[in-house]
């Protein structure tokens, strides 16, 4: 399991976008789960992942067409991408938790912040996968 914590601090307000570009593959191999704020892969070799994002307030998930280039010449290919959006007020910090789990056979997955709000010194979260709880934290 890989867990990412993203925090958008400052006085800016408006829509905050957390964007993800996906691996190449068809829509049947890389599947958007917009209602669950993430994606999963469905490769035939069962080498799959599940990605879910959680936040400190309401978020939405929207697909878009991303680009990737393997050459310096500026030529690119299109690929699936998605963004997790949140409306941020000037006095708030946008806080996201993204869980990347190396298996898409998951019955339940959730994550939440367990600290008292943003701190420049660290964060604490709880991730629950199939009923198993992981308490994670970091200190800077």
Coordinates of N, CA and C in Angstrom, one line a residue:
X1 N 0.9 -1.2 0.0 CA 0.0 0.0 0.0 C 0.9 1.2 0.0
X2 N 0.5 2.2 -0.8 CA 1.2 3.5 -0.8 C 0.1 4.5 -0.4
X3 N 0.5 5.4 0.5 CA -0.5 6.5 0.9 C 0.2 7.8 0.7
X4 N -0.5 8.7 0.0 CA -0.1 10.1 -0.2 C -0.9 11.0 0.5
X5 N -0.3 12.0 1.2 CA -1.1 13.1 1.8 C -0.7 14.4 1.1
X6 N -1.7 15.1 0.5 CA -1.5 16.4 -0.2 C -2.3 17.4 0.6
X7 N -1.6 18.6 0.9 CA -2.2 19.6 1.6 C -2.0 20.9 0.8
X8 N -3.1 21.6 0.5 CA -3.0 22.9 -0.2 C -3.3 24.0 0.8
X9 N -2.2 24.7 1.2 CA -2.3 25.8 2.2 C -2.3 27.1 1.5
X10 N -2.6 28.2 2.3 CA -2.6 29.5 1.8 C -3.9 30.2 1.7
X11 N -3.9 31.4 1.3 CA -5.2 32.2 1.3 C -5.9 32.1 -0.1
X12 N -5.4 31.4 -1.0 CA -6.1 31.3 -2.3 C -7.5 30.6 -2.1
X13 N -8.5 31.0 -2.9 CA -9.8 30.3 -2.8 C -10.3 29.9 -4.2
X14 N -11.2 29.0 -4.2 CA -11.7 28.5 -5.4 C -11.6 27.0 -5.5
X15 N -11.6 26.5 -6.8 CA -11.5 25.1 -7.0 C -10.1 24.6 -7.0
X16 N -9.8 23.6 -6.1 CA -8.5 23.0 -6.0 C -8.5 21.7 -6.8
X17 N -7.6 21.5 -7.7 CA -7.5 20.3 -8.5 C -6.3 19.4 -8.1
X18 N -6.6 18.2 -7.9 CA -5.6 17.2 -7.7 C -5.7 16.2 -8.9
X19 N -4.7 16.3 -9.8 CA -4.8 15.6 -11.0 C -3.9 14.3 -11.1
X20 N -4.4 13.3 -11.8 CA -3.7 12.0 -11.9 C -3.7 11.7 -13.4
X21 N -2.5 11.3 -13.9 CA -2.4 10.8 -15.3 C -2.2 9.3 -15.2
X22 N -3.0 8.5 -16.0 CA -3.0 7.1 -15.9 C -2.1 6.4 -16.9
X23 N -1.8 5.2 -16.7 CA -1.0 4.4 -17.6 C -1.8 4.2 -18.9
X24 N -1.0 3.9 -19.9 CA -1.7 3.6 -21.2 C -2.5 2.3 -21.1
X25 N -3.6 2.2 -21.8 CA -4.4 1.1 -21.8 C -5.8 1.4 -22.2
X26 N -6.6 0.5 -22.5 CA -8.0 0.7 -23.0 C -8.9 1.0 -21.8
X27 N -10.1 1.5 -22.1 CA -11.0 1.8 -21.0 C -11.5 0.5 -20.3
X28 N -11.2 -0.6 -20.8 CA -11.6 -1.9 -20.1 C -10.4 -2.3 -19.2
X29 N -9.2 -1.8 -19.5 CA -8.0 -2.1 -18.6 C -7.8 -1.1 -17.5
X30 N -8.1 0.1 -17.8 CA -8.0 1.2 -16.8 C -9.4 1.8 -16.6
X31 N -10.0 1.5 -15.5 CA -11.4 1.8 -15.3 C -11.6 3.0 -14.3
X32 N -12.3 4.0 -14.8 CA -12.6 5.2 -13.9 C -13.7 4.8 -12.9
X33 N -13.5 5.1 -11.7 CA -14.5 4.9 -10.6 C -14.9 6.3 -10.1
X34 N -15.5 7.1 -10.9 CA -15.7 8.5 -10.5 C -16.6 8.6 -9.2
X35 N -17.5 7.7 -9.0 CA -18.4 7.8 -7.8 C -17.6 7.5 -6.6
X36 N -16.4 6.8 -6.8 CA -15.6 6.4 -5.6 C -14.3 7.2 -5.6
X37 N -14.2 8.2 -6.4 CA -13.0 9.1 -6.4 C -11.7 8.4 -6.7
X38 N -11.7 7.7 -7.8 CA -10.5 7.0 -8.2 C -10.6 6.1 -9.4
X39 N -9.7 5.1 -9.5 CA -9.7 4.2 -10.6 C -9.2 2.8 -10.1
X40 N -9.3 1.9 -11.0 CA -8.7 0.6 -10.8 C -8.3 0.0 -12.2
X41 N -7.3 -0.9 -12.1 CA -6.9 -1.5 -13.4 C -7.5 -2.9 -13.4
X42 N -7.7 -3.4 -14.6 CA -8.3 -4.8 -14.8 C -7.4 -5.5 -15.9
X43 N -6.1 -5.6 -15.7 CA -5.3 -6.3 -16.6 C -5.5 -7.8 -16.5
X44 N -5.3 -8.5 -17.6 CA -5.5 -9.9 -17.7 C -4.6 -10.7 -16.8
X45 N -3.4 -10.2 -16.6 CA -2.4 -10.9 -15.8 C -2.6 -10.7 -14.3
X46 N -3.7 -10.0 -13.9 CA -4.0 -9.8 -12.5 C -3.0 -8.9 -11.7
X47 N -2.1 -8.2 -12.4 CA -1.2 -7.3 -11.8 C -1.8 -5.9 -11.7
X48 N -2.8 -5.8 -10.8 CA -3.7 -4.6 -10.8 C -3.5 -3.8 -9.5
X49 N -4.0 -2.5 -9.6 CA -4.0 -1.6 -8.5 C -5.4 -1.0 -8.4
X50 N -5.6 -0.5 -7.2 CA -6.8 0.3 -6.9 C -6.4 1.6 -6.3
X51 N -6.9 2.7 -6.8 CA -6.6 4.1 -6.4 C -7.8 4.8 -5.9
X52 N -7.8 5.3 -4.6 CA -8.9 6.0 -4.1 C -8.4 7.3 -3.4
X53 N -9.1 8.4 -3.5 CA -8.8 9.6 -2.8 C -9.9 10.0 -1.9
X54 N -9.5 10.5 -0.7 CA -10.4 10.9 0.3 C -9.9 12.3 0.7
X55 N -10.8 13.1 1.4 CA -10.4 14.5 1.7 C -11.1 14.9 3.0
X56 N -10.7 16.1 3.4 CA -11.3 16.7 4.7 C -12.6 17.4 4.4
X57 N -13.1 17.4 3.2 CA -14.4 17.9 2.9 C -14.9 17.3 1.5
X58 N -16.0 17.7 1.1 CA -16.6 17.1 -0.1 C -15.7 17.3 -1.4
X59 N -15.5 16.2 -2.1 CA -14.8 16.2 -3.4 C -15.6 15.6 -4.5
X60 N -15.2 15.9 -5.7 CA -15.7 15.2 -6.9 C -14.6 14.7 -7.8
X61 N -14.9 13.8 -8.6 CA -14.0 13.2 -9.5 C -14.4 13.3 -11.0
X62 N -13.6 13.9 -11.8 CA -13.9 14.1 -13.2 C -12.8 13.6 -14.2
X63 N -13.2 12.8 -15.2 CA -12.2 12.4 -16.2 C -11.8 13.6 -17.1
X64 N -10.6 13.5 -17.6 CA -10.2 14.4 -18.7 C -9.1 13.7 -19.6
X65 N -8.8 14.3 -20.7 CA -7.8 13.7 -21.6 C -6.5 14.3 -21.3
X66 N -5.6 13.5 -20.8 CA -4.2 14.0 -20.6 C -3.3 13.7 -21.8
X67 N -2.1 14.1 -21.6 CA -1.1 13.9 -22.7 C 0.2 13.4 -22.1
X68 N 0.9 12.6 -22.9 CA 2.2 12.1 -22.6 C 3.1 12.1 -23.8
X69 N 4.4 12.5 -23.6 CA 5.3 12.5 -24.7 C 6.5 11.7 -24.4
X70 N 7.0 10.9 -25.3 CA 8.2 10.1 -25.1 C 9.3 10.6 -25.9
X71 N 9.1 11.8 -26.6 CA 10.1 12.4 -27.4 C 10.2 13.9 -27.1
X72 N 11.4 14.5 -27.3 CA 11.6 15.9 -27.1 C 10.9 16.7 -28.1
X73 N 10.6 16.2 -29.3 CA 10.1 16.9 -30.4 C 8.7 17.6 -30.1
X74 N 8.1 17.2 -29.0 CA 6.8 17.8 -28.7 C 5.6 17.0 -29.2
X75 N 5.9 15.9 -29.8 CA 4.8 15.0 -30.2 C 4.3 14.3 -29.0
X76 N 3.0 14.1 -28.9 CA 2.4 13.5 -27.7 C 1.3 12.5 -28.1
X77 N 1.0 11.7 -27.1 CA -0.1 10.8 -27.2 C -1.1 11.2 -26.1
X78 N -2.4 10.9 -26.4 CA -3.4 11.2 -25.4 C -3.6 10.0 -24.5
X79 N -3.9 10.2 -23.2 CA -4.2 9.1 -22.3 C -5.2 9.6 -21.3
X80 N -5.8 8.6 -20.6 CA -6.8 8.9 -19.6 C -6.2 9.6 -18.4
X81 N -6.9 10.5 -17.9 CA -6.5 11.3 -16.7 C -7.8 11.6 -15.9
X82 N -7.6 12.0 -14.7 CA -8.7 12.4 -13.9 C -8.3 13.4 -12.9
X83 N -9.2 14.2 -12.4 CA -9.0 15.2 -11.4 C -9.9 15.1 -10.3
X84 N -9.4 15.3 -9.1 CA -10.2 15.3 -7.8 C -10.3 16.8 -7.5
X85 N -11.6 17.3 -7.4 CA -11.8 18.7 -7.2 C -12.5 19.0 -5.9
X86 N -12.0 20.1 -5.3 CA -12.6 20.6 -4.0 C -12.7 22.1 -4.1
X87 N -13.8 22.6 -3.5 CA -13.9 24.1 -3.3 C -13.3 24.5 -2.0
X88 N -12.3 25.4 -2.1 CA -11.5 25.8 -0.9 C -11.9 27.3 -0.6
X89 N -12.1 27.6 0.6 CA -12.3 29.0 1.1 C -10.9 29.6 1.4
X90 N -10.8 30.9 1.5 CA -9.5 31.5 1.8 C -8.9 31.1 3.1
X91 N -9.7 30.8 4.1 CA -9.2 30.4 5.4 C -9.1 28.9 5.7
X92 N -9.2 28.1 4.6 CA -9.1 26.7 4.8 C -7.8 26.1 4.2
X93 N -7.6 24.9 4.6 CA -6.5 24.1 3.9 C -7.2 22.9 3.3
X94 N -6.9 22.7 2.0 CA -7.4 21.5 1.3 C -6.5 20.3 1.6
X95 N -7.1 19.3 2.1 CA -6.3 18.1 2.6 C -6.9 16.8 1.9
X96 N -6.0 16.1 1.2 CA -6.3 14.9 0.5 C -5.5 13.7 1.0
X97 N -6.1 12.6 1.0 CA -5.4 11.3 1.2 C -5.7 10.4 0.0
X98 N -4.6 10.0 -0.6 CA -4.8 9.0 -1.8 C -4.1 7.7 -1.4
X99 N -4.9 6.6 -1.5 CA -4.4 5.3 -1.2 C -4.2 4.5 -2.5
X100 N -3.1 4.0 -2.8 CA -2.8 3.1 -3.9 C -2.6 1.7 -3.4
X101 N -3.5 0.8 -3.7 CA -3.4 -0.5 -3.1 C -3.1 -1.5 -4.3
X102 N -2.1 -2.4 -4.1 CA -1.7 -3.2 -5.2 C -2.6 -4.5 -5.4
X103 N -3.9 -4.3 -5.4 CA -4.8 -5.4 -5.7 C -6.2 -4.7 -5.8
X104 N -6.9 -5.1 -6.8 CA -8.3 -4.5 -6.9 C -9.4 -5.4 -6.4
X105 N -9.0 -6.4 -5.6 CA -10.0 -7.3 -4.9 C -10.2 -6.8 -3.5
X106 N -10.8 -5.6 -3.4 CA -11.0 -5.0 -2.1 C -12.5 -4.8 -1.8
X107 N -12.9 -5.3 -0.7 CA -14.4 -5.1 -0.4 C -14.7 -3.7 0.2
X108 N -13.7 -3.2 1.0 CA -14.0 -1.8 1.5 C -12.6 -1.2 1.7
X109 N -12.6 0.1 1.5 CA -11.4 0.9 1.7 C -11.9 2.3 2.1
X110 N -11.3 2.8 3.2 CA -11.6 4.2 3.6 C -10.4 4.8 4.2
X111 N -10.4 6.1 4.3 CA -9.3 6.9 4.9 C -9.8 8.2 5.4
X112 N -9.2 8.6 6.6 CA -9.6 9.9 7.1 C -8.4 10.5 8.0
X113 N -8.5 11.8 8.1 CA -7.5 12.5 9.0 C -7.9 12.2 10.4
X114 N -7.0 12.0 11.3 CA -7.2 11.7 12.7 C -6.6 12.8 13.6
X115 N -5.9 13.8 13.0 CA -5.3 14.9 13.7 C -6.3 16.0 13.9
X116 N -5.9 17.1 14.5 CA -6.8 18.2 14.7 C -6.7 19.3 13.6
X117 N -6.4 18.9 12.4 CA -6.4 19.9 11.3 C -4.9 20.1 10.9
X118 N -4.8 20.9 9.8 CA -3.5 21.1 9.2 C -2.5 21.6 10.3
X119 N -1.2 21.0 10.2 CA -0.1 21.5 11.0 C 1.1 21.4 10.1
X120 N 2.0 22.4 10.1 CA 3.2 22.4 9.3 C 4.2 21.4 9.9
X121 N 3.9 20.8 11.0 CA 4.8 19.8 11.6 C 4.5 18.3 11.3
X122 N 3.3 18.1 10.6 CA 3.0 16.7 10.3 C 1.5 16.5 10.2
X123 N 1.2 15.2 10.1 CA -0.3 14.8 10.0 C -0.4 13.4 10.5
X124 N -1.7 13.0 10.8 CA -2.0 11.7 11.2 C -3.3 11.3 10.5
X125 N -3.3 10.0 10.1 CA -4.5 9.5 9.3 C -4.8 8.1 9.7
X126 N -5.9 7.6 9.3 CA -6.3 6.2 9.5 C -6.8 5.7 8.2
X127 N -6.3 4.6 7.8 CA -6.7 3.9 6.5 C -7.3 2.5 7.0
X128 N -8.4 2.2 6.4 CA -9.1 0.9 6.7 C -9.3 0.2 5.4
X129 N -8.7 -1.0 5.3 CA -8.8 -1.9 4.1 C -9.4 -3.2 4.6
X130 N -10.5 -3.6 4.0 CA -11.2 -4.8 4.4 C -11.3 -5.1 5.9
X131 N -11.5 -4.0 6.6 CA -11.7 -4.1 8.1 C -10.4 -4.0 8.9
X132 N -9.3 -4.0 8.2 CA -8.0 -3.9 8.9 C -7.6 -2.4 9.0
X133 N -7.3 -1.9 10.2 CA -7.0 -0.5 10.4 C -5.5 -0.3 10.5
X134 N -5.1 0.8 9.7 CA -3.7 1.2 9.8 C -3.7 2.6 10.2
X135 N -3.0 2.9 11.4 CA -2.9 4.3 11.9 C -1.5 4.7 11.4
X136 N -1.5 5.8 10.6 CA -0.2 6.3 10.0 C -0.1 7.8 10.4
X137 N 1.2 8.2 10.6 CA 1.5 9.6 10.9 C 2.9 9.9 10.4
X138 N 3.2 11.2 10.3 CA 4.5 11.7 10.1 C 4.7 13.0 10.8
X139 N 6.0 13.2 11.1 CA 6.4 14.4 11.8 C 7.6 15.0 11.0
X140 N 7.5 16.3 10.7 CA 8.5 17.0 10.0 C 9.5 17.7 11.0

